[in-house]
PDB file of C-alpha atoms in Angstrom:
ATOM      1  CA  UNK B   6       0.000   0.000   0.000  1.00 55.00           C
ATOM      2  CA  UNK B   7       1.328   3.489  -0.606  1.00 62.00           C
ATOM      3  CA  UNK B   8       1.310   5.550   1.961  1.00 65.00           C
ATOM      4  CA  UNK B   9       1.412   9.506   1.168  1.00 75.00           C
ATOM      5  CA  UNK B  10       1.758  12.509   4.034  1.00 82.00           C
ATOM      6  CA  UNK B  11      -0.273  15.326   3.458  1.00 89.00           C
ATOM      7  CA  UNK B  12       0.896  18.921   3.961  1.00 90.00           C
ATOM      8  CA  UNK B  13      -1.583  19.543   6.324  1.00 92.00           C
ATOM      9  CA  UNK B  14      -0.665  16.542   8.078  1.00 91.00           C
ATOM     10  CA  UNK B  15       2.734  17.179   7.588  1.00 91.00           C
ATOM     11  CA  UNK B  16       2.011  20.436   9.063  1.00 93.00           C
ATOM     12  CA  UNK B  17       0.432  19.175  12.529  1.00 93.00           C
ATOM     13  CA  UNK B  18       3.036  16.573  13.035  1.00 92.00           C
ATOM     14  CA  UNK B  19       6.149  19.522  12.894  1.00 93.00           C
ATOM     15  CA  UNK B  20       3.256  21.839  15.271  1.00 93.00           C
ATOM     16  CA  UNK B  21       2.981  19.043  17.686  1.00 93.00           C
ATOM     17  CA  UNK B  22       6.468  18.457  17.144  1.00 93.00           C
ATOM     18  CA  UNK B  23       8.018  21.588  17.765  1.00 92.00           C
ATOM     19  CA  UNK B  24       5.578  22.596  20.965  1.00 92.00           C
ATOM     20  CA  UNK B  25       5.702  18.650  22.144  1.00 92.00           C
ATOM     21  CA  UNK B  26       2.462  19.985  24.024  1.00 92.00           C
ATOM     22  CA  UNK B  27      -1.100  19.225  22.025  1.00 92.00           C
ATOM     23  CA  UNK B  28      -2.504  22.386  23.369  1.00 91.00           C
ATOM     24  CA  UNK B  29      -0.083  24.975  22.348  1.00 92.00           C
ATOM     25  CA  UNK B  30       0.052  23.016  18.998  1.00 92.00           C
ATOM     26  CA  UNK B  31      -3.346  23.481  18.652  1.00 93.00           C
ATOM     27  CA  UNK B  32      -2.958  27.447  19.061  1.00 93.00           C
ATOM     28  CA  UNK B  33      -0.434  27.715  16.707  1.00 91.00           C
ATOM     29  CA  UNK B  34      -2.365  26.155  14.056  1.00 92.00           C
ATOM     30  CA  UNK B  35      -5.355  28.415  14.777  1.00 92.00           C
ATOM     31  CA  UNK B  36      -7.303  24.710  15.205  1.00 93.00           C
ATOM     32  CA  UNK B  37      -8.924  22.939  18.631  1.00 94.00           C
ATOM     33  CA  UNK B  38      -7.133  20.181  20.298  1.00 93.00           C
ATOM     34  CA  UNK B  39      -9.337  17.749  19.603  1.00 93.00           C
ATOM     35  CA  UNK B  40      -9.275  17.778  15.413  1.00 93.00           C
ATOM     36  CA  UNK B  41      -5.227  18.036  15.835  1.00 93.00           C
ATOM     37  CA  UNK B  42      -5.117  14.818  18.455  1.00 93.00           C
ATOM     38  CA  UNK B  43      -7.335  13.083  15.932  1.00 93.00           C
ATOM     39  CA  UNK B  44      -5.083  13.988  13.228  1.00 92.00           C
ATOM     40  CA  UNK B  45      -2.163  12.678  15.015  1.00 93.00           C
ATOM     41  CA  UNK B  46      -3.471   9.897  15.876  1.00 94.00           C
ATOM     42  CA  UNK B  47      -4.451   9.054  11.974  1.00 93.00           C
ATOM     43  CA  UNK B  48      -1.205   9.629  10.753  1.00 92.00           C
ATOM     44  CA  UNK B  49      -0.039   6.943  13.107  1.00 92.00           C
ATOM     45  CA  UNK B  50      -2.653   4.685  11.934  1.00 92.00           C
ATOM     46  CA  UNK B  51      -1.517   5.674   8.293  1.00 91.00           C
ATOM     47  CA  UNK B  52       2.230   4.747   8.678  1.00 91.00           C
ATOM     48  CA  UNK B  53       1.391   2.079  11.029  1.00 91.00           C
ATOM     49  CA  UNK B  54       3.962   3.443  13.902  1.00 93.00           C
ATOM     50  CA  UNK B  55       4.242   5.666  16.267  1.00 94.00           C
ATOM     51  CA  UNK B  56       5.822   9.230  16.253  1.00 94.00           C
ATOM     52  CA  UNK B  57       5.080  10.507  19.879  1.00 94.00           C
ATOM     53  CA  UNK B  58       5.074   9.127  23.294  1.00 93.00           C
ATOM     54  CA  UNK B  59       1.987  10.948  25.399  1.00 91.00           C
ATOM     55  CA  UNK B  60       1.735  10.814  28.816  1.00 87.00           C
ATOM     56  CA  UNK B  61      -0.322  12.815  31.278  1.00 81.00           C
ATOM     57  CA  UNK B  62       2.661  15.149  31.942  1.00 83.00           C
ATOM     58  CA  UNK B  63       4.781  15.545  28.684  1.00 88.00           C
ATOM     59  CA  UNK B  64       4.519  14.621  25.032  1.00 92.00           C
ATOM     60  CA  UNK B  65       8.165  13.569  23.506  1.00 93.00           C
ATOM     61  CA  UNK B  66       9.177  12.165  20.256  1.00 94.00           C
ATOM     62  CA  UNK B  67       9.899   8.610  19.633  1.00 94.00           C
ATOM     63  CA  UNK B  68      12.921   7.760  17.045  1.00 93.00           C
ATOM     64  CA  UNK B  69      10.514   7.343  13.927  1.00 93.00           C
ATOM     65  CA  UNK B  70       8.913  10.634  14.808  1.00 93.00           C
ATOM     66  CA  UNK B  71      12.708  12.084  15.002  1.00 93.00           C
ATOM     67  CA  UNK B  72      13.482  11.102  11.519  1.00 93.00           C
ATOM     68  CA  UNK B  73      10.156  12.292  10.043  1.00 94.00           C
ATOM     69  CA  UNK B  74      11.249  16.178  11.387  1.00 93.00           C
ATOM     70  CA  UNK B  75      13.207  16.532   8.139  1.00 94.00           C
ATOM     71  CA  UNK B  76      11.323  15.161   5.578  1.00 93.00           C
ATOM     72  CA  UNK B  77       7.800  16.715   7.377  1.00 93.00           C
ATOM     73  CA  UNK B  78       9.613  20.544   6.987  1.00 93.00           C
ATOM     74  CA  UNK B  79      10.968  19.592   3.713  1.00 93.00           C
ATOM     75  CA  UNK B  80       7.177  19.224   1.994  1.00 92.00           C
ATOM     76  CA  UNK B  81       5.780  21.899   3.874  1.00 90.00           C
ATOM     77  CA  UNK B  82       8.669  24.227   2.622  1.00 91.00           C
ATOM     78  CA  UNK B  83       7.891  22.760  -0.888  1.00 91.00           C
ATOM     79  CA  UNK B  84       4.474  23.276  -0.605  1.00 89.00           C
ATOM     80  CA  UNK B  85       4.785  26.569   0.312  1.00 87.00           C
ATOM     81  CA  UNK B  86       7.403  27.414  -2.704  1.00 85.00           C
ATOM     82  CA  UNK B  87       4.919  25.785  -4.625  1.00 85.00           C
ATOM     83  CA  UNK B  88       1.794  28.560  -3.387  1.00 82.00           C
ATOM     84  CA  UNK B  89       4.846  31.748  -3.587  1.00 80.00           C
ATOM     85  CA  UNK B  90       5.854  30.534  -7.259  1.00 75.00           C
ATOM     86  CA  UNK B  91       1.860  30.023  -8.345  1.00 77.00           C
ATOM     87  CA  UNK B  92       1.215  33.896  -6.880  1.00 73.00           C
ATOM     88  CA  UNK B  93       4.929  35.352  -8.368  1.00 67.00           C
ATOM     89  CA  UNK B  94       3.562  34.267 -12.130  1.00 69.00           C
ATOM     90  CA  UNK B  95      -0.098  35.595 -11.603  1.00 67.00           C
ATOM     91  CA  UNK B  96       1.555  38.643 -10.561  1.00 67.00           C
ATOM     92  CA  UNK B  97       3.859  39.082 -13.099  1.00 66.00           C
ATOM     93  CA  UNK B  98       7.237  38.401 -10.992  1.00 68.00           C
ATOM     94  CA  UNK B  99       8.346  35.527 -12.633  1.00 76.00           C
ATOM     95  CA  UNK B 100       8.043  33.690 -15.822  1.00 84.00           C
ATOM     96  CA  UNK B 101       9.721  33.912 -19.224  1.00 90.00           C
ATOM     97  CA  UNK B 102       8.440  35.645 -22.108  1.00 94.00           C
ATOM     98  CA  UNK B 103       9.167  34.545 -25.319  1.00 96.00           C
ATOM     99  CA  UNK B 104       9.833  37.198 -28.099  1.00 96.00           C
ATOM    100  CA  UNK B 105      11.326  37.148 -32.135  1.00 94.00           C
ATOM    101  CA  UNK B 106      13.046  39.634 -33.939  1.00 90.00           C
ATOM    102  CA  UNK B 107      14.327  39.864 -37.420  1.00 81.00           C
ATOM    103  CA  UNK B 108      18.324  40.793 -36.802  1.00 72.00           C
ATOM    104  CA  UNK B 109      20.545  43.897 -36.823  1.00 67.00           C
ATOM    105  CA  UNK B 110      18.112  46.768 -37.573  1.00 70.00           C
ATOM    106  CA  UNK B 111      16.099  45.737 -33.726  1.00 81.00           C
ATOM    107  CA  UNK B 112      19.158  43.984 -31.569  1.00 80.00           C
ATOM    108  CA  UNK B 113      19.488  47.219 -29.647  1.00 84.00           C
ATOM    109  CA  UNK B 114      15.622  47.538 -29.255  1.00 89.00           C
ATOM    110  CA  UNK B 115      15.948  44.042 -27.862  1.00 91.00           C
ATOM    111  CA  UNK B 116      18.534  44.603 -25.267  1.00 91.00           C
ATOM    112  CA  UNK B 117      16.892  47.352 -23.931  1.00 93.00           C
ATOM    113  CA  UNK B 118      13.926  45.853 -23.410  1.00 94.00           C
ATOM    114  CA  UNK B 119      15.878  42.809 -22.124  1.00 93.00           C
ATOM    115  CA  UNK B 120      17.756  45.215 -19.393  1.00 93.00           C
ATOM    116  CA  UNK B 121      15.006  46.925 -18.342  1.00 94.00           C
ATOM    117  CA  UNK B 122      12.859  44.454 -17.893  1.00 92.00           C
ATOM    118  CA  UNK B 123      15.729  42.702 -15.984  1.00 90.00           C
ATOM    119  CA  UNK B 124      16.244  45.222 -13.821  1.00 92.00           C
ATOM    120  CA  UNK B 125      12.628  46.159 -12.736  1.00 90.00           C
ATOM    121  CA  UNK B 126      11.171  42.455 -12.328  1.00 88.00           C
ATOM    122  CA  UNK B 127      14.300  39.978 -11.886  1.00 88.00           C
ATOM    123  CA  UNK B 128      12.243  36.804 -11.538  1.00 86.00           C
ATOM    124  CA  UNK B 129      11.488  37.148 -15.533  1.00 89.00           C
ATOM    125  CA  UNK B 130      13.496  36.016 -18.205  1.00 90.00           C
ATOM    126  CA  UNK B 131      13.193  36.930 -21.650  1.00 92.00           C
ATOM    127  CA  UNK B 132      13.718  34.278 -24.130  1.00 93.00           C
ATOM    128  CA  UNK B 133      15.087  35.822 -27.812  1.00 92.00           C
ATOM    129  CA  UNK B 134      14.752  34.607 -30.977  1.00 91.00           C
ATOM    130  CA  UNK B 135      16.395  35.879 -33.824  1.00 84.00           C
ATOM    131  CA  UNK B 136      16.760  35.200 -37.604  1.00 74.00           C
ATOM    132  CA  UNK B 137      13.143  35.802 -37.700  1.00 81.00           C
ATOM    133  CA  UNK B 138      11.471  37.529 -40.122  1.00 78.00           C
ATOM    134  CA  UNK B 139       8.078  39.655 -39.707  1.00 82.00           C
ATOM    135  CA  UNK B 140       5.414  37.327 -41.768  1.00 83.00           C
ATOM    136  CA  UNK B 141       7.219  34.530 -39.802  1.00 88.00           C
ATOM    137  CA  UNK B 142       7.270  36.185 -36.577  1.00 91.00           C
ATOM    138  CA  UNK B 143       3.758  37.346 -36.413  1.00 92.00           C
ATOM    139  CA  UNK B 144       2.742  33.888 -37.431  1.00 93.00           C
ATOM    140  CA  UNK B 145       4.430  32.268 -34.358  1.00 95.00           C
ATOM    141  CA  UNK B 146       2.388  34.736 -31.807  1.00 96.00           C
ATOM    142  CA  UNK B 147      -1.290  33.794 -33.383  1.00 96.00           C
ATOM    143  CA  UNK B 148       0.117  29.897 -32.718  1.00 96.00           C
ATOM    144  CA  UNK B 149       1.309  31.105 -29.622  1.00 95.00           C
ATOM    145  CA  UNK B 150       4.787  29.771 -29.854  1.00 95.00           C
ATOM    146  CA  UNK B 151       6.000  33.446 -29.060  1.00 96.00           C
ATOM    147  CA  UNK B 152       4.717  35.866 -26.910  1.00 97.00           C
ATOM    148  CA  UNK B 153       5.826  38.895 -28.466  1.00 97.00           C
ATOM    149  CA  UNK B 154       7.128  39.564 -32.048  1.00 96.00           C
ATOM    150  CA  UNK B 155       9.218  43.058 -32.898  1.00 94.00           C
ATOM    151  CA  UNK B 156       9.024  43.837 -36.599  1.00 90.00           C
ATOM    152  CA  UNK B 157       7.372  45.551 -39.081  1.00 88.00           C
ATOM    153  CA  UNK B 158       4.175  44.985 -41.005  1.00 88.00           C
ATOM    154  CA  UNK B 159       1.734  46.590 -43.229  1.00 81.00           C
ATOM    155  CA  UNK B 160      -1.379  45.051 -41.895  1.00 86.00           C
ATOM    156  CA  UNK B 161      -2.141  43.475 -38.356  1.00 91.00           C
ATOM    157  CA  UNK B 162      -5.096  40.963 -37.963  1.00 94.00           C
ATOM    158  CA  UNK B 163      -7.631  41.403 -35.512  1.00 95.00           C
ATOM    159  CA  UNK B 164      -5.979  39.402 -32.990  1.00 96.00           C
ATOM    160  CA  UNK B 165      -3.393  41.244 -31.880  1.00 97.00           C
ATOM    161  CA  UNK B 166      -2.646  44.408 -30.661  1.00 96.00           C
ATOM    162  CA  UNK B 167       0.957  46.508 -30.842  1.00 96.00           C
ATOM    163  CA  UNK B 168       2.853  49.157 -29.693  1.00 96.00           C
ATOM    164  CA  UNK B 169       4.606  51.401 -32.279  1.00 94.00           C
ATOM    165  CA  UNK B 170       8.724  51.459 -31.122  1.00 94.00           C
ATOM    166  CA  UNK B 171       9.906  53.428 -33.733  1.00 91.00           C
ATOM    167  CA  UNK B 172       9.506  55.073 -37.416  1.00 91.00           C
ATOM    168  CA  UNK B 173      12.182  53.941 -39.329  1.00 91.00           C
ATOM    169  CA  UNK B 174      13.280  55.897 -42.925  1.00 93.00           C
ATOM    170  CA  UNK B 175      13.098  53.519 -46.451  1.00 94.00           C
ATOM    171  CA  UNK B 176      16.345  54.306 -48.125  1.00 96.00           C
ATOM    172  CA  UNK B 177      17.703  52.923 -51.274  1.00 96.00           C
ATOM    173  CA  UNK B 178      21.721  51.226 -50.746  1.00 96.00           C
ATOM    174  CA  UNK B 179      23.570  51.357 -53.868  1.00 97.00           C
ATOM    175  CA  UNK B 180      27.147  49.438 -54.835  1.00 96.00           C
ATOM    176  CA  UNK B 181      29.763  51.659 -53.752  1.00 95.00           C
ATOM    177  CA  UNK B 182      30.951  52.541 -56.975  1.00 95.00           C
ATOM    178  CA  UNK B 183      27.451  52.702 -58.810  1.00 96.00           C
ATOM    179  CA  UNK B 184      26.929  55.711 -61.639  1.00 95.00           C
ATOM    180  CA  UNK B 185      24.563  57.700 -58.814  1.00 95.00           C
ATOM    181  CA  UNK B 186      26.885  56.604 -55.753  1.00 94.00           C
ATOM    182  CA  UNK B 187      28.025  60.751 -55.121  1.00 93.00           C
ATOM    183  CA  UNK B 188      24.254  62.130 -55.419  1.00 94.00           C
ATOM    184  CA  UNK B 189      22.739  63.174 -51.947  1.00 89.00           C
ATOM    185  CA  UNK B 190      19.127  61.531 -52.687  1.00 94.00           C
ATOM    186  CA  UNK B 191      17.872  58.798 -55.467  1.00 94.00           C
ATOM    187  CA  UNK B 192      14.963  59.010 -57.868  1.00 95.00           C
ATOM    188  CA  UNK B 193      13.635  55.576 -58.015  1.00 95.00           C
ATOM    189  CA  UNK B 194      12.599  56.060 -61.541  1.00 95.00           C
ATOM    190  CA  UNK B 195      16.472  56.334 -62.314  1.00 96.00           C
ATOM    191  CA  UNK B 196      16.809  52.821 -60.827  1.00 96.00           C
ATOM    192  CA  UNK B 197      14.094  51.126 -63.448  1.00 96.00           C
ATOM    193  CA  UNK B 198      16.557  49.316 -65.186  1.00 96.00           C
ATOM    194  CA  UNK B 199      18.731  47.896 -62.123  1.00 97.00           C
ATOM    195  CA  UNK B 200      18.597  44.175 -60.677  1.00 97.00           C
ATOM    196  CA  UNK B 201      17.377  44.128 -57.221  1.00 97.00           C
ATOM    197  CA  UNK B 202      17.805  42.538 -53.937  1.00 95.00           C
ATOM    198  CA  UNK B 203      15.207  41.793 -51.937  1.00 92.00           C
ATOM    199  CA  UNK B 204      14.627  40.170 -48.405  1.00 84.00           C
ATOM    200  CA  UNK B 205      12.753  36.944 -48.255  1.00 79.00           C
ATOM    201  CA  UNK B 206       9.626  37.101 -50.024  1.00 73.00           C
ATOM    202  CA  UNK B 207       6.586  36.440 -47.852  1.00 64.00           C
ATOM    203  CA  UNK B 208       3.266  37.806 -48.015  1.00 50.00           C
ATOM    204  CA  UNK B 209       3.483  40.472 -45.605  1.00 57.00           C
ATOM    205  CA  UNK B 210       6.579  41.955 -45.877  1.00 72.00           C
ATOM    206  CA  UNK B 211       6.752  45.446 -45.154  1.00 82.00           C
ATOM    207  CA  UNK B 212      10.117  46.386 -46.289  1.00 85.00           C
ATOM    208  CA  UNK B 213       9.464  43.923 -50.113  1.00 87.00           C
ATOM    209  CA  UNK B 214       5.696  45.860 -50.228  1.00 87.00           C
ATOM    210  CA  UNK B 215       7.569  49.255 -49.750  1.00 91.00           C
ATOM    211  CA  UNK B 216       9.724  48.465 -52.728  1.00 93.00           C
ATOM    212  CA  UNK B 217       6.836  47.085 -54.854  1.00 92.00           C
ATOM    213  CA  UNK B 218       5.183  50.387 -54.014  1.00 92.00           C
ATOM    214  CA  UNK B 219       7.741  52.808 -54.715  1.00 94.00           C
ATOM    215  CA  UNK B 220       8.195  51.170 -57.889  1.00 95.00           C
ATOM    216  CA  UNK B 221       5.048  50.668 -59.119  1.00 94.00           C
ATOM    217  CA  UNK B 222       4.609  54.658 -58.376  1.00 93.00           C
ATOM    218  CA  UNK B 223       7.984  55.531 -60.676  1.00 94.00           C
ATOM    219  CA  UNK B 224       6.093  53.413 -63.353  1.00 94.00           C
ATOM    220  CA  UNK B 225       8.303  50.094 -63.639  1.00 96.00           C
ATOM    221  CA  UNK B 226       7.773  46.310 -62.107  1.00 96.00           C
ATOM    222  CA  UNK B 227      11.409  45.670 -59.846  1.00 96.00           C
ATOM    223  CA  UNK B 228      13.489  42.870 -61.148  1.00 96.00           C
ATOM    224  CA  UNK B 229      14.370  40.907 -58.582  1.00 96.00           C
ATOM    225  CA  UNK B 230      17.546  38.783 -59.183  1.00 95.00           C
ATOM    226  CA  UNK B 231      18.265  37.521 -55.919  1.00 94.00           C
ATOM    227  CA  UNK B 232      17.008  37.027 -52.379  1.00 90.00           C
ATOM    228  CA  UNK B 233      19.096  37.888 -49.294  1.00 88.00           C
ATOM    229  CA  UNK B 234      18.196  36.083 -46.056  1.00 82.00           C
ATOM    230  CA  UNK B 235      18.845  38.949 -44.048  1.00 82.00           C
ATOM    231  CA  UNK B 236      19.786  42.347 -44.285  1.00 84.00           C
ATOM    232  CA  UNK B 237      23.388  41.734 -44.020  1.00 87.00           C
ATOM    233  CA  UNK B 238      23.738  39.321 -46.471  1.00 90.00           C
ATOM    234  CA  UNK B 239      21.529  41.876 -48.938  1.00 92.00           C
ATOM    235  CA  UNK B 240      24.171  44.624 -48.214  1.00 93.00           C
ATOM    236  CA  UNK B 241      26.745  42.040 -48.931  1.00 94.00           C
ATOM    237  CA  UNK B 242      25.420  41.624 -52.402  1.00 96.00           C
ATOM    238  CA  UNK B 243      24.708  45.035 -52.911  1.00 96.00           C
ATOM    239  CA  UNK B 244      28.633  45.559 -52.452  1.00 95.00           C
ATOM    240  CA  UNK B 245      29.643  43.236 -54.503  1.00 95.00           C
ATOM    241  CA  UNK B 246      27.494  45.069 -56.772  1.00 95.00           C
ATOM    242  CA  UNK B 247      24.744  42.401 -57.831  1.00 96.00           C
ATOM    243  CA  UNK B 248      22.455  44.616 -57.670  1.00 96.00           C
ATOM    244  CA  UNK B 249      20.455  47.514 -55.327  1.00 97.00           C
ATOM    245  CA  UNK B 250      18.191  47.090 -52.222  1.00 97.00           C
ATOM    246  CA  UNK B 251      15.796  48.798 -50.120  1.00 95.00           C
ATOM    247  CA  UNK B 252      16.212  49.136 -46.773  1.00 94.00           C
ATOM    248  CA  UNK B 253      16.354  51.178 -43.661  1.00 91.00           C
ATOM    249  CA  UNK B 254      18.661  53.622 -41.820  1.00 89.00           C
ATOM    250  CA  UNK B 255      18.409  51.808 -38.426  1.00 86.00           C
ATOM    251  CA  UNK B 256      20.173  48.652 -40.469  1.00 86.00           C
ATOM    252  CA  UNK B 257      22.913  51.164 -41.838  1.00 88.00           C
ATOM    253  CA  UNK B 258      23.646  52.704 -37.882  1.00 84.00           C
ATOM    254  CA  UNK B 259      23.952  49.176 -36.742  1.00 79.00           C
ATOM    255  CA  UNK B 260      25.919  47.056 -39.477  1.00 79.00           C
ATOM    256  CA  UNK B 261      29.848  47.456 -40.654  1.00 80.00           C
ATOM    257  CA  UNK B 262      30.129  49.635 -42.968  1.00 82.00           C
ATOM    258  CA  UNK B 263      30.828  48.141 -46.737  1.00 85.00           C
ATOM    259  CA  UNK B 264      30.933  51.076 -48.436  1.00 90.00           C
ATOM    260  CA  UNK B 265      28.118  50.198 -49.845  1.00 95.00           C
ATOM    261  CA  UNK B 266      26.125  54.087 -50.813  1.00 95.00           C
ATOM    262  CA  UNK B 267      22.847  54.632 -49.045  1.00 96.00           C
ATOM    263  CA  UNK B 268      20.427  57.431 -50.640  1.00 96.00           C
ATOM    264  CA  UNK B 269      17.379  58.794 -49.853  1.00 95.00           C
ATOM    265  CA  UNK B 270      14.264  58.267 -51.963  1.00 94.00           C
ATOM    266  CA  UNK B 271      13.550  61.561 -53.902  1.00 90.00           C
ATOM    267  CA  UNK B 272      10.465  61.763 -55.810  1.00 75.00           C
ATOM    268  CA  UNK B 273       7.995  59.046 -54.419  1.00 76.00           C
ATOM    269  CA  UNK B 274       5.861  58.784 -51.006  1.00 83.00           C
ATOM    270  CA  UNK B 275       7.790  57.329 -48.951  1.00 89.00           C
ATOM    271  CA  UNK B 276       6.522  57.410 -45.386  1.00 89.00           C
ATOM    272  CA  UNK B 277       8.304  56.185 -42.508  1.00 90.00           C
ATOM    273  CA  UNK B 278       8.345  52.352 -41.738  1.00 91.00           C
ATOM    274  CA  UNK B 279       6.620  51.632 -38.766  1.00 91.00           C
ATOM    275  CA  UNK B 280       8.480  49.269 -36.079  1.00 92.00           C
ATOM    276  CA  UNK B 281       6.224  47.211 -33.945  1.00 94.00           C
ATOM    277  CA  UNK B 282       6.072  45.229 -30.403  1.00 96.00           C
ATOM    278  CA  UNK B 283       2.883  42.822 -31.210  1.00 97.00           C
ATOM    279  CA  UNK B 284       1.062  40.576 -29.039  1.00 97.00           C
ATOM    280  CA  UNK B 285      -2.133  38.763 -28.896  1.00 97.00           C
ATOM    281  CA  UNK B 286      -4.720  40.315 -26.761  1.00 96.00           C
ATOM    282  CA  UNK B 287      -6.180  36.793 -25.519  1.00 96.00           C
ATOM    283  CA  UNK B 288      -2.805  36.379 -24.345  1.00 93.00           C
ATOM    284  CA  UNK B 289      -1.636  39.340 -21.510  1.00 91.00           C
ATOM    285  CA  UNK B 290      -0.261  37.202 -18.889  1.00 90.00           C
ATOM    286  CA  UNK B 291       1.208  39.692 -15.963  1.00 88.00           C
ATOM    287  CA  UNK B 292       5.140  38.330 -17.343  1.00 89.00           C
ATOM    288  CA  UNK B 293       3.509  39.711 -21.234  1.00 94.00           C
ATOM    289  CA  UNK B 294       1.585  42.584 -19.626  1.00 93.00           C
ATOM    290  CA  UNK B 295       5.036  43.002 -17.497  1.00 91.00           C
ATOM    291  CA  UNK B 296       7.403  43.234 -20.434  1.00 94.00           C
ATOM    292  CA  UNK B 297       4.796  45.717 -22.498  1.00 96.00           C
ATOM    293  CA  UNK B 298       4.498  47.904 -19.918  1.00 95.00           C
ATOM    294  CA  UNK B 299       8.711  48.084 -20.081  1.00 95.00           C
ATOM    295  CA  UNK B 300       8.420  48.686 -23.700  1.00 96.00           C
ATOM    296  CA  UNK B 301       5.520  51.242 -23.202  1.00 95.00           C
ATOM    297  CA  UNK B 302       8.221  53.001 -20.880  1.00 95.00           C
ATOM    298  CA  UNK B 303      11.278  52.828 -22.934  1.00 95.00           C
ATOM    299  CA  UNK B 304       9.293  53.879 -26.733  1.00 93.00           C
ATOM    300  CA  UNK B 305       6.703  55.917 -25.655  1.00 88.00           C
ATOM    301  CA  UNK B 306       4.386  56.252 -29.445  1.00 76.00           C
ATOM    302  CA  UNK B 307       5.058  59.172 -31.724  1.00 70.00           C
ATOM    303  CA  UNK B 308       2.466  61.307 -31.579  1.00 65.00           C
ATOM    304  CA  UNK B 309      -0.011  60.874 -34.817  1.00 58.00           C
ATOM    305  CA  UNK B 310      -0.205  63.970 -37.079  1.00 49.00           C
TER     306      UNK B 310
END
């Protein structure tokens, strides 16, 4: 037969133990004597020994009851870990949060978040996944296999909410020794008849739509020669001259530099690129809610014009 202690059990034995007087035990449990004796008396029955000797004048513990002192304060410390950890993660003060990100253009967004978050609730971890692209991204936070996603997108579904980070400027990078390399700004209609670079394309890619866009506005359909699986491969290409690309000014403060020549766009719309922090709205757990409200603090939203 298996035999298994109870906490609360576990609890009255170490009561009893620690008072060796039924009475105080009683008090310190908040209980009557009576329920506790019974109790006792139970767990004897249940292990099939004896842990105290009673007499009229003094309760004392036999040998069995001696080596049951460690084991009893053992569960009861586990079982009140157990309660802390349950009410730490309900409040937010522990957990991990799982989060993807594209690459070079949002590693410092990352960090900070990643500090911060650290520093203001040190029972959460954030988990980071890189090398992940925005269609793929958002995908893995509607099936819940991340958290939170950073990147950028031109439309959100209904599921999830976001927090703008920051606006990022579409620029055009050019080989280094291309025929428009010394101008200050690019016409994209001067690029019409240049092979292009693109990121991987996936329905839903900002930075491929923008350059769809801005192309079909100069009047000419890109041609796309190669695909770059992330933005420093692309500029890689670029300066070995197979071809242009369009991409952002965050990516050109926070790769080497190549020499590759990076331009801004002169006569299309070209609004900035919105960076996101998404997240389903079913799913704001406190360690979510938690590492939002950091992100809230450190990017407050552009104001809308």
């Amino acid at each position: 037969m298996v035999v298994v202690l109870e906490v609360k059990q576990a609890e009255a034995f170490l009561a009893v133990a620690v008072e060796l007087h039924f009475g105080r035990a009683a008090g310190r449990l908040r209980i009557a004597q009576p329920p506790l004796s019974r109790m006792i008396k139970q767990l004897e029955r249940q292990l099939g020994v004896e842990l105290f000797i009673r007499s009229t004048r003094s309760v004392e513990l036999t040998a069995i009851g001696q080596a049951l002192l460690d084991p009893a304060r053992k569960l009861v410390a586990a079982s009140q870990e157990a309660v802390e950890t349950v009410l730490h993660v309900s409040a937010g003060k522990i957990g991990r949060v799982r989060i993807g990100f594209a690459g070079a253009s949002t590693y410092q967004t990352v960090g900070d978040i990643s500090r911060q978050l650290r520093s203001q609730h040190p029972g959460l971890t954030l988990d980071v996944h890189s090398a992940m692209f925005s269609p793929n991204a958002l995908q893995h936070v509607l099936d819940q296999e991340l958290e939170l996603a950073i990147g950028r997108w031109d439309f959100l579904p209904p599921e999830l909410d976001s927090l703008i980070l920051a606006q990022e400027e579409v620029i055009v990078a050019l080989p280094p020794n291309h025929r428009f390399a010394d101008n200050e700004s690019i016409a994209m209609r001067d690029l019409a008849d240049e092979n292009w670079i693109s990121l991987p394309i996936d329905s839903g890619s900002a930075l491929h739509n923008r350059l769809i866009h801005l192309a079909f506005v100069a009047g000419f359909t890109p041609r796309i020669t190669q695909t770059a699986p992330d933005s420093w491969a692309q500029l890689v290409l670029v300066e070995v001259q197979s071809g242009c690309a369009i991409t952002l000014n965050s990516v050109r403060r926070h790769l080497p530099d190549l020499g590759v020549r990076f331009k801004t766009i002169a006569d299309s719309p070209n609004p900035p690129l919105d960076v996101r922090l998404i997240w389903r709205k079913d799913n704001l757990t406190p360690p979510v809610q938690a590492a939002i409200d950091v992100a809230r603090e450190l990017f407050p939203e552009p104001e809308q014009n």
